[in-house]
């Protein structure tokens, strides 16, 4: 089997998940002593009761609750074979299962509908995407993992039979009950996915149930409400509906659920549900298809049966047809008594009952209930809803969300070029929280649309208002929640909603429509520019859809269905990942356990007073897998905790983020060259032998200028500082050696201003910071942002105010220059810096936009000479004595800032690390950070796991 290399945790988990606990048992088993001994002790009533499964609450019930009293009676007095559990919470499920098992003489077989994970019925368990999304991945390994994980969680909850997978082929867009519960419309795809699910589940000794035989996919009536007709010949069924069931049987499925369907060309008696039909349950399923496992009815309280048959007649007919398990009869006592009477009057042979009971007991033995029927409550929290399970659910969602249409390349959305956005949630919005997840996720990306919510209760005024606002928007986002629900005939748009979508289409505005439910809704708005289907509103699906919308994950999904007249199965727009994503460590290729060493390094440093606060961000392969804040703004015991969005004075990191980046851009635009003389742009710079100095010399720090001077001691204006720099004599011959110089970068900032026609801050903001969404990156931050800014030094050095510097650049020369300089003055957050660092790691591209040419980025970040570690603007690692530690490669480029900041990028390992502190608080004399930096970077690099293969 192809191993799924998802992320570290999944790579660690997958071998265990993909390994069978035991070889699958043969369907036809030899007589078993436990089975025969147990059967022999039963009375007739007890035997037929084994064939009856009743509905049970999965929630808490007190001992004197009439519902518990009823369940207790069914176990103690009627001795039924099992229960079907419905909605509940994790521990309630487990405790209820144990309570029932503890009072049952023969172990109960507890079943549940866990089609898309235990969370289908159990709150806080793992919720997987619907089957149709899994079909869109085209990866049966995912179906296998869903089956296996669902079985593990089911076992932990006391459930040993699961009514899944859905093997129906959904080839009818108007199907009101199957829809996204199916893997798709291709019988081969459905068969492959179903078989993989079955194998994964039954390897855990949980009984899988293929449903709904002989196929509920091509119907437009919900069998919960009426009896659908499947008007097809055996030849048609063989070529489509039965393919998946045959594959399931070959895969060793231990139970098959028969549906309430009228199949008149198989059973000539009209109006007979397949559940009550001998030609279907016995002749077709058992004799012709060779199935010898458990035959299970669909719920017998559905209108597909109850509309024409009484409880007693339906139970007897079902058993005579070939059924082994009669699920959820409207009256359990009536069903048991009717079967016993039918045996006594010889309408049903006793041997027929015993045949079924043997199967049922064998199933219980397969589930190891003969050895242990009670579950360990202590194990529940280790298994149900486990982090590793949820990570797999997230990965599956990302692979299955499908872009069906993307005219004008509207996706990915360029979030920072969107000024007016209208976001409209539509559909079945009975739950007031529906749509909130989508809205929150969009806002987290710095996009603030005007939002509307239109549901079945909305009036014309609300629709008209939303339409009017959409008419003024740059982009319209429609997120639809229209889903099928059993027994409700839902899943389709109302006419008012269709009319509204048509009106949106006539506006001609760039429009994205996302369906978190019925995927066939494109027919309501075929003119939409972009259409994304998620097939369900599970949190992992909504999150994945938003990530795809903004280019944070690649789009890979392929439609497992066709949309008549619009798109055919197999279509899907593939798009690459183009933007940074914040995610779990495993998805970035880090081992989360090893990343705890990073925590330890920082916490020890804070305890040692190396700095009062820090924010660390580490990214790999374009995914931020570590982003944490530590400490407090100041050492005061009542100081506030810093957060990941705390703003820091970057000091000399300004040189690479602002100055070097803008030089690269201006060179790409042909507005300057590296070998241009500085005097070309600033004639007065040529004095004192500096005429031959080029821009290149300034950026590689071999111009011959001195490293630093205290201009602030004798200058009170920017012009004084510039004049003093221009007049500065050389301290060594240009090009001879490299001495890191603030004077060179102060000059470079002025050159940029001359070339760009605007100051450095305005140019950098216009070409990088604003387009990249770096909204917390700026020179001279306004006073309203000061509470978010980490203080630097207590000013006892220059102005001597005795107060911490906060919001004013720490570097005194930069302060005299008005807070804007090529060498210092920039303020930012770790998350903002991550964006521009990822742009550089991408070769100058971000979000599908080319900001800098790839060859330019490579040139500027490559060491220039054996005599120096300098790249152009950037510095590089030349030995293991680097502050970037011993584990980064020699291709690493990096830079530090005096205030305690640094950025490190290793293109060989596709990793970058951002480390922000205010180590100069309260005094610049504190140099302990020099010992912390290499330890930090080594800890990050040690946490690297198997590379993510997105």
Coordinates of N, CA and C in Angstrom, one line a residue, residues 360-436:
X360 N -24.8 -13.9 14.5 CA -24.7 -12.8 15.4 C -23.7 -13.1 16.5
X361 N -23.7 -14.3 17.0 CA -22.8 -14.6 18.1 C -21.4 -14.7 17.5
X362 N -21.2 -15.2 16.3 CA -19.9 -15.2 15.7 C -19.4 -13.8 15.5
X363 N -20.3 -12.9 15.1 CA -19.9 -11.5 15.0 C -19.4 -10.9 16.3
X364 N -20.1 -11.3 17.4 CA -19.7 -10.8 18.7 C -18.3 -11.4 19.1
X365 N -18.1 -12.6 18.7 CA -16.8 -13.2 19.0 C -15.7 -12.6 18.2
X366 N -16.0 -12.3 16.9 CA -15.0 -11.5 16.1 C -14.7 -10.2 16.8
X367 N -15.6 -9.6 17.3 CA -15.4 -8.3 18.0 C -14.8 -8.5 19.4
X368 N -14.5 -9.8 19.8 CA -13.9 -10.1 21.0 C -14.7 -9.8 22.2
X369 N -16.0 -9.7 22.0 CA -16.9 -9.5 23.1 C -17.0 -10.7 24.1
X370 N -16.7 -11.9 23.5 CA -16.7 -13.1 24.4 C -15.6 -13.0 25.5
X371 N -14.5 -12.2 25.2 CA -13.4 -12.1 26.1 C -13.6 -10.9 27.0
X372 N -14.1 -9.8 26.4 CA -14.2 -8.6 27.2 C -15.3 -7.7 26.6
X373 N -16.3 -7.6 27.4 CA -17.4 -6.8 26.9 C -17.5 -5.4 27.5
X374 N -16.8 -5.1 28.6 CA -16.7 -3.8 29.2 C -15.4 -3.1 28.6
X375 N -15.6 -1.8 28.5 CA -14.4 -1.0 28.0 C -13.8 -0.2 29.1
X376 N -12.6 0.1 28.9 CA -11.8 0.9 29.9 C -12.1 2.4 29.7
X377 N -12.7 3.0 30.7 CA -13.0 4.4 30.6 C -11.7 5.2 30.6
X378 N -10.7 4.7 31.3 CA -9.4 5.4 31.3 C -8.8 5.5 30.0
X379 N -9.1 4.6 29.0 CA -8.5 4.7 27.7 C -9.2 5.6 26.7
X380 N -10.4 6.0 27.1 CA -11.2 6.8 26.2 C -10.5 8.1 25.8
X381 N -10.0 8.8 26.7 CA -9.3 10.1 26.4 C -8.0 10.0 25.6
X382 N -7.4 8.8 25.6 CA -6.2 8.5 24.9 C -6.5 8.3 23.4
X383 N -7.8 7.9 23.1 CA -8.1 7.5 21.7 C -9.1 8.4 21.0
X384 N -10.2 8.7 21.7 CA -11.3 9.4 21.0 C -10.9 10.9 20.9
X385 N -11.0 11.4 19.6 CA -10.6 12.7 19.3 C -9.2 13.0 19.5
X386 N -8.3 12.0 19.3 CA -6.9 12.2 19.5 C -6.4 13.2 18.5
X387 N -5.4 13.9 18.9 CA -4.8 14.9 18.0 C -4.3 14.3 16.6
X388 N -3.7 13.2 16.7 CA -3.2 12.6 15.4 C -4.3 12.2 14.5
X389 N -5.5 11.8 15.1 CA -6.6 11.5 14.3 C -7.1 12.8 13.6
X390 N -7.2 13.9 14.3 CA -7.7 15.1 13.7 C -6.7 15.7 12.7
X391 N -5.4 15.5 12.9 CA -4.5 15.9 11.8 C -4.7 15.2 10.5
X392 N -5.0 13.9 10.6 CA -5.3 13.1 9.4 C -6.6 13.6 8.7
X393 N -7.6 13.9 9.6 CA -8.9 14.5 9.0 C -8.6 15.8 8.3
X394 N -7.7 16.6 8.8 CA -7.4 17.9 8.2 C -6.6 17.7 6.9
X395 N -5.7 16.7 6.9 CA -5.0 16.5 5.6 C -5.9 15.9 4.5
X396 N -6.8 15.1 4.9 CA -7.8 14.6 3.9 C -8.6 15.7 3.4
X397 N -9.1 16.6 4.2 CA -9.9 17.7 3.8 C -9.1 18.6 2.8
X398 N -7.9 18.8 3.1 CA -7.1 19.7 2.1 C -6.9 19.0 0.8
X399 N -6.9 17.7 0.8 CA -6.7 17.0 -0.5 C -8.0 16.9 -1.3
X400 N -9.1 17.0 -0.6 CA -10.4 16.8 -1.3 C -11.2 18.0 -1.6
X401 N -11.0 19.1 -0.9 CA -11.7 20.3 -1.3 C -11.4 20.6 -2.8
X402 N -12.4 20.8 -3.6 CA -12.2 20.9 -5.1 C -12.6 22.2 -5.6
X403 N -11.6 22.8 -6.4 CA -12.0 24.0 -7.2 C -12.5 23.5 -8.5
X404 N -13.8 23.7 -8.7 CA -14.5 23.2 -9.9 C -14.3 24.2 -11.1
X405 N -14.2 25.5 -10.7 CA -14.2 26.5 -11.7 C -13.3 27.7 -11.2
X406 N -12.5 28.3 -12.0 CA -11.7 29.4 -11.6 C -11.4 30.4 -12.8
X407 N -12.5 31.0 -13.3 CA -12.3 31.9 -14.4 C -11.6 33.2 -13.9
X408 N -10.8 33.7 -14.8 CA -10.0 34.9 -14.6 C -9.0 34.7 -13.4
X409 N -8.7 33.5 -13.1 CA -7.8 33.2 -12.0 C -8.1 34.0 -10.7
X410 N -9.4 34.0 -10.4 CA -9.8 34.7 -9.2 C -9.3 34.1 -7.9
X411 N -9.1 32.8 -7.9 CA -8.4 32.1 -6.8 C -7.0 31.8 -7.2
X412 N -6.0 32.1 -6.3 CA -6.2 32.6 -5.0 C -6.5 34.1 -4.9
X413 N -7.3 34.4 -3.9 CA -7.7 35.8 -3.7 C -6.5 36.5 -3.2
X414 N -6.2 37.7 -3.9 CA -5.1 38.5 -3.4 C -5.7 39.4 -2.3
X415 N -5.6 38.9 -1.1 CA -6.3 39.5 0.0 C -6.0 41.0 0.2
X416 N -4.8 41.4 -0.1 CA -4.4 42.8 0.2 C -4.8 43.8 -0.9
X417 N -5.3 43.2 -2.0 CA -5.8 44.1 -3.1 C -7.3 44.2 -3.1
X418 N -7.9 43.6 -2.1 CA -9.4 43.6 -2.0 C -9.8 44.7 -1.1
X419 N -10.5 45.7 -1.6 CA -10.9 46.8 -0.8 C -12.3 46.6 -0.3
X420 N -13.2 46.3 -1.2 CA -14.6 46.1 -0.8 C -15.0 44.7 -1.1
X421 N -15.3 43.9 0.0 CA -15.7 42.6 -0.1 C -17.0 42.4 0.5
X422 N -17.9 41.7 -0.1 CA -19.2 41.3 0.5 C -19.2 39.8 0.6
X423 N -19.5 39.3 1.8 CA -19.5 37.9 2.1 C -20.9 37.6 2.6
X424 N -21.5 36.6 1.9 CA -22.9 36.2 2.1 C -23.0 34.8 2.4
X425 N -23.5 34.4 3.6 CA -23.8 33.1 4.0 C -25.2 32.8 3.6
X426 N -25.4 31.6 3.0 CA -26.8 31.3 2.5 C -27.1 29.8 2.8
X427 N -28.3 29.5 2.9 CA -28.7 28.1 3.0 C -29.5 27.7 4.2
X428 N -29.3 26.5 4.7 CA -30.0 26.0 5.8 C -29.3 26.4 7.1
X429 N -29.6 27.6 7.5 CA -28.9 28.2 8.6 C -29.7 28.2 9.9
X430 N -30.3 27.0 10.2 CA -31.0 26.9 11.5 C -30.2 27.1 12.7
X431 N -28.9 26.6 12.6 CA -28.0 26.8 13.7 C -27.4 28.2 13.5
X432 N -27.6 29.0 14.5 CA -27.0 30.4 14.4 C -25.5 30.5 14.3
X433 N -24.8 29.4 14.6 CA -23.4 29.5 14.5 C -22.9 29.1 13.1
X434 N -23.8 28.6 12.2 CA -23.4 28.1 10.9 C -22.8 29.3 10.1
X435 N -21.7 29.2 9.5 CA -21.0 30.2 8.8 C -20.0 31.0 9.6
X436 N -20.1 30.9 10.9 CA -19.2 31.7 11.8 C -17.8 31.3 11.6

